[in-house]
Amino acid sequence: MPDGKYKVINVGLFDGSIVQFDKLFTIQSGKIMVGGKQVDHMNLNLQEGVRE
């Protein structure tokens, strides 16, 4: 992905349900930044989202 600010809005699950999120992250020089700190990968806890 190109450098910029992004937001995870929702995730579709294999059972057809959707979990809503509002998780902001940035790609900076090819690195993922969450809350201003570099992370190796995005970690989405499905229990933190709202299941539809």
XYZ file of N, CA and C in Angstrom:
156
model
N 0.840 -1.172 0.000
C 0.000 0.000 0.000
C 0.892 1.243 0.000
N 0.442 2.288 -0.656
C 1.227 3.519 -0.647
C 1.176 4.209 0.718
N 2.173 5.037 0.999
C 2.185 5.797 2.245
C 0.905 6.612 2.362
N 0.376 6.693 3.576
C -0.830 7.474 3.819
C -1.532 7.019 5.078
N -2.649 7.687 5.377
C -3.468 7.358 6.542
C -4.635 6.490 6.082
N -4.929 5.442 6.869
C -5.972 4.481 6.521
C -6.829 4.171 7.738
N -7.985 3.559 7.493
C -8.867 3.141 8.568
C -9.491 1.798 8.200
N -9.444 0.842 9.140
C -10.176 -0.414 8.975
C -11.595 -0.126 9.440
N -12.557 -0.265 8.522
C -13.951 0.038 8.843
C -14.700 -1.225 9.242
N -14.503 -2.308 8.476
C -15.167 -3.556 8.829
C -14.402 -4.746 8.273
N -14.716 -5.913 8.824
C -14.096 -7.161 8.393
C -15.215 -8.159 8.144
N -15.227 -8.768 6.964
C -16.199 -9.809 6.655
C -15.669 -11.167 7.086
N -16.507 -11.930 7.789
C -16.110 -13.247 8.270
C -16.604 -14.334 7.325
N -16.034 -15.527 7.448
C -16.396 -16.639 6.571
C -17.858 -17.046 6.728
N -18.465 -16.793 7.898
C -19.871 -17.165 8.104
C -20.833 -16.131 7.523
N -20.300 -15.103 6.867
C -21.122 -14.083 6.229
C -21.404 -12.881 7.116
N -21.056 -12.943 8.394
C -21.283 -11.804 9.279
C -20.168 -10.773 9.095
N -20.423 -9.593 9.602
C -19.482 -8.481 9.477
C -19.191 -7.931 10.866
N -17.925 -7.614 11.130
C -17.530 -6.973 12.383
C -17.072 -5.558 12.042
N -17.716 -4.576 12.668
C -17.402 -3.166 12.435
C -16.231 -2.736 13.318
N -15.316 -1.991 12.744
C -14.166 -1.443 13.459
C -14.046 0.034 13.131
N -13.204 0.709 13.857
C -12.835 2.091 13.575
C -11.364 2.226 13.956
N -10.511 1.433 13.278
C -9.092 1.326 13.649
C -8.258 2.119 12.647
N -7.591 3.152 13.142
C -6.752 3.999 12.296
C -5.331 3.465 12.261
N -4.695 3.588 11.099
C -3.285 3.243 10.977
C -2.684 4.038 9.833
N -1.369 4.094 9.820
C -0.636 4.845 8.806
C 0.409 3.933 8.184
N 0.610 4.078 6.888
C 1.739 3.450 6.214
C 2.754 4.563 5.982
N 3.945 4.388 6.536
C 4.994 5.408 6.432
C 6.294 4.727 6.029
N 6.795 5.070 4.870
C 8.020 4.451 4.331
C 7.895 2.932 4.289
N 6.687 2.453 3.953
C 6.452 1.016 3.834
C 6.249 0.294 5.149
N 6.180 1.034 6.260
C 6.008 0.429 7.581
C 4.622 0.758 8.122
N 4.042 -0.169 8.908
C 2.727 0.037 9.513
C 2.910 0.748 10.849
N 2.186 1.845 11.026
C 2.240 2.618 12.263
C 0.835 2.653 12.863
N 0.720 2.292 14.156
C -0.550 2.353 14.876
C -0.313 3.172 16.137
N -1.065 4.248 16.290
C -0.881 5.109 17.456
C 0.494 5.738 17.513
N 1.099 5.971 16.352
C 2.418 6.584 16.288
C 3.579 5.632 16.506
N 3.275 4.344 16.719
C 4.331 3.355 16.945
C 4.344 2.332 15.817
N 5.542 1.927 15.422
C 5.680 0.928 14.362
C 5.281 -0.449 14.883
N 4.491 -1.174 14.081
C 4.113 -2.550 14.397
C 4.490 -3.429 13.212
N 4.692 -4.707 13.468
C 5.054 -5.642 12.405
C 3.847 -6.087 11.589
N 2.647 -6.051 12.216
C 1.432 -6.492 11.539
C 0.220 -5.874 12.236
N -0.900 -5.861 11.539
C -2.148 -5.383 12.141
C -2.727 -6.504 12.984
N -3.118 -6.186 14.196
C -3.711 -7.160 15.096
C -5.141 -6.717 15.374
N -6.119 -7.418 14.788
C -7.522 -7.073 14.995
C -8.162 -8.113 15.901
N -8.608 -7.692 17.064
C -9.326 -8.563 17.981
C -10.809 -8.435 17.651
N -11.427 -9.515 17.191
C -12.827 -9.453 16.770
C -13.756 -9.053 17.903
N -13.358 -9.271 19.141
C -14.195 -8.896 20.283
C -14.170 -7.393 20.536
N -13.214 -6.679 19.941
C -13.166 -5.219 20.078
C -14.110 -4.534 19.099
N -14.543 -5.250 18.079
C -15.448 -4.686 17.092
C -16.893 -4.964 17.451
N -17.798 -4.451 16.618
C -19.231 -4.656 16.803
C -19.706 -5.585 15.701
N -20.217 -6.762 16.089
C -20.666 -7.755 15.108
C -22.075 -7.422 14.632
N -22.268 -7.499 13.322
C -23.595 -7.266 12.730
C -24.199 -8.570 12.296
